[in-house]
CSV table of C-alpha atoms in Angstrom, one decimal:
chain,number,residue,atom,x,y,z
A,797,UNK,CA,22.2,17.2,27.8
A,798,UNK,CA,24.8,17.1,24.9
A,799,UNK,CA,24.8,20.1,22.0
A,800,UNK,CA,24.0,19.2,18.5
A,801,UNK,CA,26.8,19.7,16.4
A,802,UNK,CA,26.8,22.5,13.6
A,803,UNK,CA,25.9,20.4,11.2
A,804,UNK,CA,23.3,18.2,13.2
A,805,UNK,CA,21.6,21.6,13.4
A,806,UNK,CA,21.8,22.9,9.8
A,807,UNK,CA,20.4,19.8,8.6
A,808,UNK,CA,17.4,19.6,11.0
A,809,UNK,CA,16.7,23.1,9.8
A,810,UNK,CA,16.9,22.4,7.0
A,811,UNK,CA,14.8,19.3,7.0
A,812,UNK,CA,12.1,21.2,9.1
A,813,UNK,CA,12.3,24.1,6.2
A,814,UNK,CA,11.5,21.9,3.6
A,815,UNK,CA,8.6,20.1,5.0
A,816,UNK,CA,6.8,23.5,6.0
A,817,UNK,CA,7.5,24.3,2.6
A,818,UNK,CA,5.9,21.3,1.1
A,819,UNK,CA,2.9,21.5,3.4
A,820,UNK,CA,2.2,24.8,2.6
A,821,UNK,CA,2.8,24.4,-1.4
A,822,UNK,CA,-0.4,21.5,-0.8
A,823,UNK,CA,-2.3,24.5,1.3
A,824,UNK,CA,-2.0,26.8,-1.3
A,825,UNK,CA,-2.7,24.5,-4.2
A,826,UNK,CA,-6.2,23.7,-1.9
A,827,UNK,CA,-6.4,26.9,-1.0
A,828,UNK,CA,-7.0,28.4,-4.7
A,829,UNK,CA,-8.8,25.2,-5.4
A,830,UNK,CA,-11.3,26.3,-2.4
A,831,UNK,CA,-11.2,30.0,-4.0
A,832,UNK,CA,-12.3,28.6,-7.7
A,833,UNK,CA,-15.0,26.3,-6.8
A,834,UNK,CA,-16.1,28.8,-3.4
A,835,UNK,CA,-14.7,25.7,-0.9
A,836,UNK,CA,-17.7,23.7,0.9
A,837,UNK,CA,-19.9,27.3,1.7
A,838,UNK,CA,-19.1,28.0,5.0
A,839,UNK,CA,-16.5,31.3,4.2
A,840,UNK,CA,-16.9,33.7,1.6
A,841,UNK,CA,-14.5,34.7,-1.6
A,842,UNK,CA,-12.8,37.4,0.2
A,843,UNK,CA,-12.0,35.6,3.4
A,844,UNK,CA,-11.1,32.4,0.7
A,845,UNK,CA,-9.2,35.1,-0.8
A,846,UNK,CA,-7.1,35.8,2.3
A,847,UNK,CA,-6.9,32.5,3.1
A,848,UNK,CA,-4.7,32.1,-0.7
A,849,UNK,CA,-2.9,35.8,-0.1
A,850,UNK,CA,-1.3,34.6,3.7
A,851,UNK,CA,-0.2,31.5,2.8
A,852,UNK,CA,1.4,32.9,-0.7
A,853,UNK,CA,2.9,34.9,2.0
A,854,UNK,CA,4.1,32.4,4.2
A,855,UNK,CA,5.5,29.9,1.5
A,856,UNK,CA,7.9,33.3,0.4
A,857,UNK,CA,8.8,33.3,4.1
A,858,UNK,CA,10.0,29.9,4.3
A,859,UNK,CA,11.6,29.6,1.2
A,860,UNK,CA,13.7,32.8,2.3
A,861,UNK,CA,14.4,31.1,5.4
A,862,UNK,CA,15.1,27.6,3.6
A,863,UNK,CA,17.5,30.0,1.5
A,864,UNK,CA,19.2,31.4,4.2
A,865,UNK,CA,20.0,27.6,6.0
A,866,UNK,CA,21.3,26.4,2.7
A,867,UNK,CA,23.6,29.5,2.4
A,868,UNK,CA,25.3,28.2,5.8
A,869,UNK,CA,25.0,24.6,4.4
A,870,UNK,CA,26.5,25.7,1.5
A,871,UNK,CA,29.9,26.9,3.9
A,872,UNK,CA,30.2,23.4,4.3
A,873,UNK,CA,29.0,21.4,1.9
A,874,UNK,CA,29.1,22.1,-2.2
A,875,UNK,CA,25.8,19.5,-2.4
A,876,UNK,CA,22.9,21.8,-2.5
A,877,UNK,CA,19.9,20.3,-0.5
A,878,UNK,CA,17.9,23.4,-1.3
A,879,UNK,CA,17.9,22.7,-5.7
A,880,UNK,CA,17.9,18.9,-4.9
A,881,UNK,CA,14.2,19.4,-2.4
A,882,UNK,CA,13.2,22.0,-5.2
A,883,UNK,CA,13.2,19.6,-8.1
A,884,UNK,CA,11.4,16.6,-5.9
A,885,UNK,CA,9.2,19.5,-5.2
A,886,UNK,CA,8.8,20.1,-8.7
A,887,UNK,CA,8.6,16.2,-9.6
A,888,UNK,CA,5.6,16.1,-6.9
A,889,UNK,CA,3.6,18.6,-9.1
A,890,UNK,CA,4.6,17.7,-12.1
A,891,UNK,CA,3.2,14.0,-11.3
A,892,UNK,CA,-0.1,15.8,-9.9
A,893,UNK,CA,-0.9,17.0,-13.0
């Protein structure tokens, strides 16, 4: 079984980074949207709550981590993937509005 190169592996992490990061920006924004209008009944504000706290939580934890692949990336490349995901990111909620 053959080794991915360096940069076959900074770029899958950072691919995978990015789409956790996505998903979870779309859990939050459903997850607040659950905690405003009190989600279909079945969980209570305070579990809905929790539900918006961990995956606030989590988002910081992969952006951090996105952060800390496109610091390696950055070693070897001057094109920042992390501000080019950001602003499609961005785009994405801007459009949503």
């Amino acid at each position: 079984m053959e080794k991915l190169t360096k940069e076959e592996l900074n770029e899958r992490a950072s691919n995978k980074a990015f789409s956790k990061i996505f998903h979870l920006e779309e859990d939050l924004k459903q997850a607040k949207e659950d905690l405003r209008t009190g989600g279909d009944g079945r969980f209570s504000q305070e579990i809905l709550q929790t539900c918006v706290e961990s995956t606030y939580r989590e988002l910081q934890t992969w952006n951090y981590i996105a952060q800390l692949v496109e610091v390696e990336n950055k070693n070897e490349d001057e094109f920042s993937t992390i501000k080019v995901l950001k602003d499609l990111i961005s785009l994405n909620k801007n459009n949503e509005k």
